[in-house]
Amino acid sequence: MKKLILATALFCSVATFAQKDEIKVLKRLDNMESQPTQKDVDKMNEALKVLDTKVDVLSDEDKVLYYYYKASQPMLEVMMVAMKNPNDFAAIQKASIQFSKPEVLEELGNNYRSVVEIEKKLGKKEYTEDIKPMIDMLKQQLSQTALQLNGQKKYKEASQVFYSMYKFDKTDGSSLENAAITAVQAEDYPTAEKLYEEFANSDYLKNGIVYYATNKASGQEETMPNRDTRVKMIAMGTHEKPRDEKVSNKLPDTYKMLASLADHNKNTAKVKEYYAKAIELNPTDAELKTSAARIYFNEAYELLKDDQTLVDEINNNRANKAKYDELMEKRKAVFAKTVPLFEKAYGLNAADANTKALLKMAYEVTGQKEKAEKVK
C-alpha cells in the first residue's frame, strides 16, 4: 500500500512540474516587451495543448493565464500570417475567416468570460482590462463586416457573420435575429428555420428588452445597445424620448415566420406546431388563422386528389354489388381521414366557402348527416 501511495505521489509531482513548465511558457510570453515570433507562438500552442487536459487542477491565477492565451490564440495565428506575408491579403483573409467561424468564436467568447469571472473571484482586473477593448474591437469588426455584406446583398455570408457574433456573445440576441432575417433574404430556408427556432427558444426573445431613444438632430427613433448607453446619450443632450419594448412581443410573429419557413421546407407537422403556438400567443389575428386553415385544407384536399377517378369507378360497377360496396367503403375511408382536417380548417376559418362545401361532403360520405346539416 505504501508503494502505491508513493507511486501516486510521484505521479502527481511529475504532473505538477509539467504544469509549471507550461505555465512558465505563458508567463514568459506575458512578460515579453517585443512582438512575439512564430517560434514563441508555436511554444504557446504546445503549452496550451498540454494544459488543455489539466485545467481543473490549475490554480485560479494559472487558469487566468490559460484562458487568456486560449482566447488570444486565434488572433495571434492571424497576426503571424500577417507578419510573415504583410502583402498577401488572400492569406490574411483566409486566416481571418478560419478565426471568424461560429464554433471558434463561441470558444473564444467562453475563454474571455472565464478570465473575467475568475479575476472577479480573485478581486483582480489585470487581464480583464486587457480583454475589454479586445472584445469591443472584435464585436465592432464583426458588426461592420456583417453590415457591409448585407449592404452588398451577400445575405448568406452576412447571416454567417451575424451568427458568429451571437456565438461569441449570446447576450447579443439581436445578432441571432439578424442572422435569421438574412438567411431568409438569402432564400436559405432550411438554415433560416433552424436560426428562427433558436431565436424562438433564446433567453433574449423571452426576457430581452430593446432600448429606444429619439435622435434630436434627425428626429428618428434609434435603437440603443443597452440602457446605460441611452442614459449617457440623453445626458449628453443628443437624444430624448426614451422608450422600452419587450422583445417577447415578437414571439407571435416569430412563430408565424417559422410556420412559413416550415411550409417552404415541406414539413407539415412543424407548420401545424408553429401555427398553433402563434395562434395561442395571438388568438385575435385573423390573417394568422386563415393561413393556418389553408394548411389543414390543403392537406385534406390532397387526400381527395383521386376522388373523381374513384367516383367514376363506382359508377361503372353499379351492376357488380360486391365491387360497388368495396369501392364505396374505400371512398368512405378516404373521406374519414379528411374529416378532422376539414374540421380544423373550418374552426380556424369558418367563412371559407370551399372548406364548408368539402366538410359538408365529408360528413355526408361518412354517414354523419346531422353534422352535415349544421355546416352553414
CSV table of C-alpha atoms in Angstrom, one decimal, residues 1-342:
chain,number,residue,atom,x,y,z
A,1,MET,CA,0.0,0.0,0.0
A,2,LYS,CA,2.8,2.4,0.8
A,3,LYS,CA,4.5,1.7,-2.5
A,4,LEU,CA,1.2,2.6,-4.2
A,5,ILE,CA,0.9,5.8,-2.3
A,6,LEU,CA,4.5,6.7,-3.1
A,7,ALA,CA,3.9,6.0,-6.8
A,8,THR,CA,0.8,8.1,-6.8
A,9,ALA,CA,2.6,11.0,-5.1
A,10,LEU,CA,5.5,10.7,-7.6
A,11,PHE,CA,3.0,10.9,-10.5
A,12,CYS,CA,1.3,13.9,-9.0
A,13,SER,CA,4.7,15.6,-8.5
A,14,VAL,CA,5.7,15.0,-12.2
A,15,ALA,CA,2.3,16.3,-13.4
A,16,THR,CA,2.7,19.4,-11.2
A,17,PHE,CA,6.2,20.1,-12.6
A,18,ALA,CA,4.8,19.6,-16.2
A,19,GLN,CA,2.1,22.2,-15.4
A,20,LYS,CA,4.6,24.6,-14.0
A,21,ASP,CA,6.8,24.2,-17.2
A,22,GLU,CA,3.8,25.0,-19.4
A,23,ILE,CA,2.7,28.0,-17.2
A,24,LYS,CA,6.3,29.3,-17.4
A,25,VAL,CA,6.0,29.4,-21.2
A,26,LEU,CA,2.8,31.5,-20.9
A,27,LYS,CA,4.4,33.8,-18.3
A,28,ARG,CA,7.4,34.3,-20.5
A,29,LEU,CA,5.2,35.3,-23.3
A,30,ASP,CA,3.2,37.5,-20.9
A,31,ASN,CA,6.4,39.4,-19.9
A,32,MET,CA,7.7,40.0,-23.4
A,33,GLU,CA,8.2,43.6,-24.4
A,34,SER,CA,8.5,42.9,-28.1
A,35,GLN,CA,6.1,41.3,-30.6
A,36,PRO,CA,6.1,37.5,-30.3
A,37,THR,CA,7.7,35.5,-33.1
A,38,GLN,CA,6.3,32.4,-34.8
A,39,LYS,CA,8.6,30.3,-32.5
A,40,ASP,CA,7.0,32.0,-29.5
A,41,VAL,CA,3.5,31.2,-30.7
A,42,ASP,CA,4.4,27.6,-31.5
A,43,LYS,CA,5.7,27.2,-28.0
A,44,MET,CA,2.5,28.8,-26.7
A,45,ASN,CA,0.4,26.4,-28.7
A,46,GLU,CA,2.3,23.4,-27.4
A,47,ALA,CA,1.9,24.6,-23.8
A,48,LEU,CA,-1.8,25.2,-24.2
A,49,LYS,CA,-2.2,21.7,-25.8
A,50,VAL,CA,-0.7,20.1,-22.7
A,51,LEU,CA,-2.7,22.3,-20.3
A,52,ASP,CA,-6.0,21.5,-22.1
A,53,THR,CA,-6.2,18.2,-20.2
A,54,LYS,CA,-5.1,19.7,-16.8
A,55,VAL,CA,-7.2,22.9,-16.5
A,56,ASP,CA,-9.2,21.6,-13.5
A,57,VAL,CA,-6.0,21.2,-11.3
A,58,LEU,CA,-4.6,24.6,-12.1
A,59,SER,CA,-4.7,27.4,-9.5
A,60,ASP,CA,-7.0,30.3,-10.2
A,61,GLU,CA,-4.1,32.5,-11.1
A,62,ASP,CA,-2.8,30.0,-13.6
A,63,LYS,CA,-6.3,29.4,-15.0
A,64,VAL,CA,-6.5,33.1,-15.8
A,65,LEU,CA,-3.3,32.8,-17.9
A,66,TYR,CA,-4.5,29.7,-19.6
A,67,TYR,CA,-7.9,31.1,-20.6
A,68,TYR,CA,-6.3,34.4,-21.6
A,69,TYR,CA,-4.0,32.8,-24.1
A,70,LYS,CA,-6.6,30.3,-25.3
A,71,ALA,CA,-8.7,33.4,-26.2
A,72,SER,CA,-5.7,35.1,-27.8
A,73,GLN,CA,-4.7,32.0,-29.8
A,74,PRO,CA,-6.7,32.6,-32.9
A,75,MET,CA,-5.8,36.3,-33.2
A,76,LEU,CA,-2.1,35.5,-32.7
A,77,GLU,CA,-2.3,33.0,-35.5
A,78,VAL,CA,-3.8,35.7,-37.8
A,79,MET,CA,-1.1,38.1,-36.7
A,80,MET,CA,1.7,35.6,-37.5
A,81,VAL,CA,0.3,35.2,-41.0
A,82,ALA,CA,0.1,39.0,-41.5
A,83,MET,CA,3.7,39.5,-40.2
A,84,LYS,CA,5.1,36.7,-42.4
A,85,ASN,CA,3.2,37.9,-45.5
A,86,PRO,CA,2.2,41.5,-45.0
A,87,ASN,CA,1.1,42.0,-48.6
A,88,ASP,CA,-0.6,38.6,-49.1
A,89,PHE,CA,-4.1,39.8,-48.4
A,90,ALA,CA,-5.6,36.4,-49.6
A,91,ALA,CA,-3.6,34.5,-46.9
A,92,ILE,CA,-4.6,37.0,-44.2
A,93,GLN,CA,-8.2,36.9,-45.2
A,94,LYS,CA,-8.2,33.1,-45.2
A,95,ALA,CA,-6.7,33.0,-41.7
A,96,SER,CA,-9.3,35.6,-40.6
A,97,ILE,CA,-12.2,33.5,-42.0
A,98,GLN,CA,-10.9,30.5,-40.0
A,99,PHE,CA,-10.9,32.7,-36.9
A,100,SER,CA,-14.4,34.0,-37.6
A,101,LYS,CA,-16.1,30.6,-37.6
A,102,PRO,CA,-19.0,30.4,-35.2
A,103,GLU,CA,-17.5,27.5,-33.2
A,104,VAL,CA,-14.2,29.3,-32.9
A,105,LEU,CA,-15.8,32.5,-31.8
A,106,GLU,CA,-18.0,30.6,-29.3
A,107,GLU,CA,-15.0,29.1,-27.7
A,108,LEU,CA,-13.1,32.4,-27.8
A,109,GLY,CA,-16.1,34.1,-26.0
A,110,ASN,CA,-16.2,31.4,-23.4
A,111,ASN,CA,-12.5,31.8,-22.7
A,112,TYR,CA,-12.8,35.5,-22.4
A,113,ARG,CA,-15.7,35.2,-19.9
A,114,SER,CA,-13.7,32.6,-17.9
A,115,VAL,CA,-10.9,35.2,-17.5
A,116,VAL,CA,-13.3,37.8,-16.3
A,117,GLU,CA,-15.2,35.5,-13.9
A,118,ILE,CA,-12.0,34.1,-12.3
A,119,GLU,CA,-10.4,37.5,-11.9
A,120,LYS,CA,-13.7,38.8,-10.4
A,121,LYS,CA,-13.5,36.0,-7.9
A,122,LEU,CA,-9.8,36.9,-7.2
A,123,GLY,CA,-10.6,40.6,-6.8
A,124,LYS,CA,-8.4,41.5,-9.8
A,125,LYS,CA,-8.8,43.1,-13.2
A,126,GLU,CA,-5.3,42.8,-14.7
A,127,TYR,CA,-6.3,40.7,-17.7
A,128,THR,CA,-9.9,41.8,-17.7
A,129,GLU,CA,-8.8,45.4,-18.5
A,130,ASP,CA,-6.8,44.0,-21.5
A,131,ILE,CA,-9.7,41.9,-22.7
A,132,LYS,CA,-12.4,44.5,-22.7
A,133,PRO,CA,-11.0,46.6,-25.6
A,134,MET,CA,-10.3,43.4,-27.5
A,135,ILE,CA,-13.9,42.2,-27.1
A,136,ASP,CA,-15.2,45.6,-28.2
A,137,MET,CA,-12.9,45.7,-31.2
A,138,LEU,CA,-13.8,42.2,-32.3
A,139,LYS,CA,-17.5,43.0,-31.9
A,140,GLN,CA,-17.2,46.2,-33.9
A,141,GLN,CA,-15.2,44.4,-36.6
A,142,LEU,CA,-17.7,41.6,-36.9
A,143,SER,CA,-20.6,44.1,-37.0
A,144,GLN,CA,-19.0,46.2,-39.7
A,145,THR,CA,-18.3,43.1,-41.8
A,146,ALA,CA,-21.9,41.8,-41.4
A,147,LEU,CA,-23.4,45.2,-42.3
A,148,GLN,CA,-21.1,45.5,-45.4
A,149,LEU,CA,-22.1,42.1,-46.6
A,150,ASN,CA,-25.7,42.9,-46.1
A,151,GLY,CA,-25.3,46.1,-48.0
A,152,GLN,CA,-23.7,44.2,-50.8
A,153,LYS,CA,-26.7,41.8,-50.8
A,154,LYS,CA,-24.4,38.9,-49.8
A,155,TYR,CA,-27.1,37.7,-47.5
A,156,LYS,CA,-25.8,34.2,-46.9
A,157,GLU,CA,-22.4,35.5,-45.9
A,158,ALA,CA,-23.9,38.2,-43.7
A,159,SER,CA,-26.1,35.6,-42.0
A,160,GLN,CA,-23.0,33.6,-41.1
A,161,VAL,CA,-21.2,36.6,-39.7
A,162,PHE,CA,-24.2,37.7,-37.6
A,163,TYR,CA,-24.5,34.2,-36.3
A,164,SER,CA,-20.7,34.2,-35.4
A,165,MET,CA,-21.4,37.4,-33.4
A,166,TYR,CA,-24.1,35.7,-31.5
A,167,LYS,CA,-22.0,32.6,-30.7
A,168,PHE,CA,-19.3,35.0,-29.5
A,169,ASP,CA,-21.7,36.8,-27.2
A,170,LYS,CA,-25.0,35.0,-26.5
A,171,THR,CA,-26.4,38.1,-24.7
A,172,ASP,CA,-26.4,39.8,-28.1
A,173,GLY,CA,-29.7,38.2,-29.3
A,174,SER,CA,-30.3,40.8,-31.9
A,175,SER,CA,-27.4,39.3,-33.9
A,176,LEU,CA,-29.2,35.9,-33.8
A,177,GLU,CA,-32.3,37.6,-35.1
A,178,ASN,CA,-30.3,39.3,-37.9
A,179,ALA,CA,-28.7,36.0,-38.8
A,180,ALA,CA,-32.2,34.5,-39.2
A,181,ILE,CA,-33.5,37.5,-41.2
A,182,THR,CA,-30.6,37.5,-43.7
A,183,ALA,CA,-30.9,33.7,-44.1
A,184,VAL,CA,-34.4,34.3,-45.3
A,185,GLN,CA,-33.2,37.0,-47.6
A,186,ALA,CA,-30.6,34.5,-49.0
A,187,GLU,CA,-33.5,32.1,-49.6
A,188,ASP,CA,-31.7,29.5,-47.5
A,189,TYR,CA,-34.9,28.3,-45.9
A,190,PRO,CA,-33.6,25.2,-44.0
A,191,THR,CA,-30.9,27.4,-42.3
A,192,ALA,CA,-33.4,30.2,-41.7
A,193,GLU,CA,-35.8,27.8,-40.0
A,194,LYS,CA,-33.0,26.5,-37.7
A,195,LEU,CA,-32.0,30.0,-36.8
A,196,TYR,CA,-35.5,31.3,-36.1
A,197,GLU,CA,-36.1,28.2,-34.0
A,198,GLU,CA,-33.0,29.0,-32.0
A,199,PHE,CA,-34.2,32.6,-31.8
A,200,ALA,CA,-37.7,31.5,-30.5
A,201,ASN,CA,-36.0,29.5,-27.7
A,202,SER,CA,-33.4,32.1,-26.8
A,203,ASP,CA,-33.4,33.9,-23.5
A,204,TYR,CA,-33.1,37.1,-25.4
A,205,LEU,CA,-36.5,36.7,-27.0
A,206,LYS,CA,-38.1,35.6,-23.7
A,207,ASN,CA,-36.6,38.2,-21.4
A,208,GLY,CA,-34.8,40.8,-23.6
A,209,ILE,CA,-35.6,44.5,-23.8
A,210,VAL,CA,-34.9,46.8,-26.7
A,211,TYR,CA,-34.0,50.3,-25.7
A,212,TYR,CA,-35.1,53.2,-28.0
A,213,ALA,CA,-34.5,57.0,-28.0
A,214,THR,CA,-35.1,59.7,-30.5
A,215,ASN,CA,-32.2,61.5,-32.1
A,216,LYS,CA,-32.9,65.2,-31.7
A,217,ALA,CA,-31.0,66.1,-34.8
A,218,SER,CA,-32.7,63.7,-37.2
A,219,GLY,CA,-36.0,63.2,-35.4
A,220,GLN,CA,-35.6,59.5,-35.9
A,221,GLU,CA,-36.1,56.9,-33.2
A,222,GLU,CA,-32.9,54.8,-32.8
A,223,THR,CA,-32.0,51.5,-31.1
A,224,MET,CA,-29.5,51.8,-28.2
A,225,PRO,CA,-27.2,48.8,-27.4
A,226,ASN,CA,-28.2,49.0,-23.7
A,227,ARG,CA,-29.8,51.1,-21.1
A,228,ASP,CA,-26.5,52.7,-19.9
A,229,THR,CA,-25.6,53.9,-23.3
A,230,ARG,CA,-29.1,55.5,-23.7
A,231,VAL,CA,-28.7,57.3,-20.3
A,232,LYS,CA,-25.4,58.7,-21.5
A,233,MET,CA,-26.8,59.9,-24.8
A,234,ILE,CA,-29.7,61.6,-23.1
A,235,ALA,CA,-27.4,63.2,-20.6
A,236,MET,CA,-25.3,64.5,-23.5
A,237,GLY,CA,-28.4,66.1,-25.0
A,238,THR,CA,-28.3,64.3,-28.3
A,239,HIS,CA,-31.3,62.1,-27.7
A,240,GLU,CA,-34.7,62.2,-26.0
A,241,LYS,CA,-38.0,60.3,-25.5
A,242,PRO,CA,-36.7,57.0,-24.1
A,243,ARG,CA,-38.8,54.0,-24.8
A,244,ASP,CA,-38.5,50.4,-23.8
A,245,GLU,CA,-40.0,47.4,-25.7
A,246,LYS,CA,-40.1,43.8,-24.6
A,247,VAL,CA,-38.5,41.5,-27.3
A,248,SER,CA,-41.1,38.9,-26.3
A,249,ASN,CA,-43.7,40.9,-28.3
A,250,LYS,CA,-42.0,39.4,-31.4
A,251,LEU,CA,-42.8,35.9,-30.3
A,252,PRO,CA,-46.1,35.5,-32.3
A,253,ASP,CA,-44.5,36.9,-35.5
A,254,THR,CA,-41.5,34.6,-34.9
A,255,TYR,CA,-43.7,31.5,-34.8
A,256,LYS,CA,-45.6,32.8,-37.8
A,257,MET,CA,-42.3,33.1,-39.7
A,258,LEU,CA,-41.3,29.6,-38.6
A,259,ALA,CA,-44.6,28.2,-39.9
A,260,SER,CA,-44.0,29.9,-43.3
A,261,LEU,CA,-40.4,28.5,-43.4
A,262,ALA,CA,-41.5,25.0,-42.4
A,263,ASP,CA,-44.1,25.2,-45.2
A,264,HIS,CA,-41.2,26.1,-47.6
A,265,ASN,CA,-39.3,23.1,-46.3
A,266,LYS,CA,-42.3,20.8,-46.8
A,267,ASN,CA,-42.6,19.9,-43.1
A,268,THR,CA,-46.4,19.9,-42.5
A,269,ALA,CA,-46.1,18.6,-38.9
A,270,LYS,CA,-43.9,21.5,-38.0
A,271,VAL,CA,-46.1,24.0,-39.8
A,272,LYS,CA,-49.1,23.0,-37.7
A,273,GLU,CA,-47.0,23.1,-34.5
A,274,TYR,CA,-45.7,26.6,-35.2
A,275,TYR,CA,-49.1,28.0,-36.2
A,276,ALA,CA,-50.7,26.5,-33.1
A,277,LYS,CA,-48.1,28.4,-30.9
A,278,ALA,CA,-48.6,31.6,-32.9
A,279,ILE,CA,-52.4,31.5,-32.5
A,280,GLU,CA,-52.1,30.7,-28.8
A,281,LEU,CA,-50.0,33.8,-28.4
A,282,ASN,CA,-52.2,36.0,-30.6
A,283,PRO,CA,-55.7,34.5,-30.9
A,284,THR,CA,-57.2,37.6,-32.5
A,285,ASP,CA,-55.0,37.6,-35.6
A,286,ALA,CA,-57.5,36.7,-38.4
A,287,GLU,CA,-54.8,36.5,-41.0
A,288,LEU,CA,-52.8,34.1,-38.9
A,289,LYS,CA,-55.9,31.8,-38.6
A,290,THR,CA,-56.6,32.0,-42.3
A,291,SER,CA,-53.0,30.9,-43.1
A,292,ALA,CA,-53.2,28.0,-40.6
A,293,ALA,CA,-56.6,27.0,-42.0
A,294,ARG,CA,-55.0,26.8,-45.5
A,295,ILE,CA,-52.5,24.2,-44.3
A,296,TYR,CA,-55.2,21.9,-43.0
A,297,PHE,CA,-57.4,22.4,-46.0
A,298,ASN,CA,-54.6,21.7,-48.5
A,299,GLU,CA,-53.6,18.5,-46.6
A,300,ALA,CA,-57.2,17.2,-46.7
A,301,TYR,CA,-57.7,18.3,-50.3
A,302,GLU,CA,-54.6,16.3,-51.3
A,303,LEU,CA,-56.2,13.2,-49.9
A,304,LEU,CA,-59.1,13.7,-52.3
A,305,LYS,CA,-57.0,14.1,-55.5
A,306,ASP,CA,-58.2,10.7,-56.8
A,307,ASP,CA,-61.8,11.1,-55.7
A,308,GLN,CA,-63.2,11.7,-59.2
A,309,THR,CA,-61.4,8.6,-60.6
A,310,LEU,CA,-62.9,6.6,-57.7
A,311,VAL,CA,-66.4,8.0,-58.3
A,312,ASP,CA,-66.1,7.1,-62.0
A,313,GLU,CA,-65.1,3.5,-61.0
A,314,ILE,CA,-68.0,3.3,-58.6
A,315,ASN,CA,-70.5,4.4,-61.3
A,316,ASN,CA,-69.0,1.8,-63.7
A,317,ASN,CA,-69.6,-1.0,-61.2
A,318,ARG,CA,-73.2,-0.4,-60.1
A,319,ALA,CA,-74.2,-3.8,-61.6
A,320,ASN,CA,-71.5,-5.6,-59.6
A,321,LYS,CA,-72.7,-5.2,-56.0
A,322,ALA,CA,-69.7,-6.7,-54.3
A,323,LYS,CA,-67.3,-4.5,-56.2
A,324,TYR,CA,-69.6,-1.5,-55.8
A,325,ASP,CA,-69.8,-2.0,-52.0
A,326,GLU,CA,-66.0,-2.4,-51.8
A,327,LEU,CA,-65.4,0.9,-53.7
A,328,MET,CA,-68.0,2.8,-51.6
A,329,GLU,CA,-66.2,1.6,-48.4
A,330,LYS,CA,-62.9,2.7,-49.9
A,331,ARG,CA,-64.2,6.2,-50.7
A,332,LYS,CA,-65.8,6.4,-47.2
A,333,ALA,CA,-62.4,5.5,-45.6
A,334,VAL,CA,-60.6,8.3,-47.6
A,335,PHE,CA,-63.2,10.9,-46.6
A,336,ALA,CA,-63.0,9.8,-43.0
A,337,LYS,CA,-59.3,10.8,-43.0
A,338,THR,CA,-60.2,14.3,-44.3
A,339,VAL,CA,-62.9,15.0,-41.6
A,340,PRO,CA,-60.6,16.1,-38.8
A,341,LEU,CA,-58.5,18.2,-41.2
A,342,PHE,CA,-61.5,19.9,-42.7
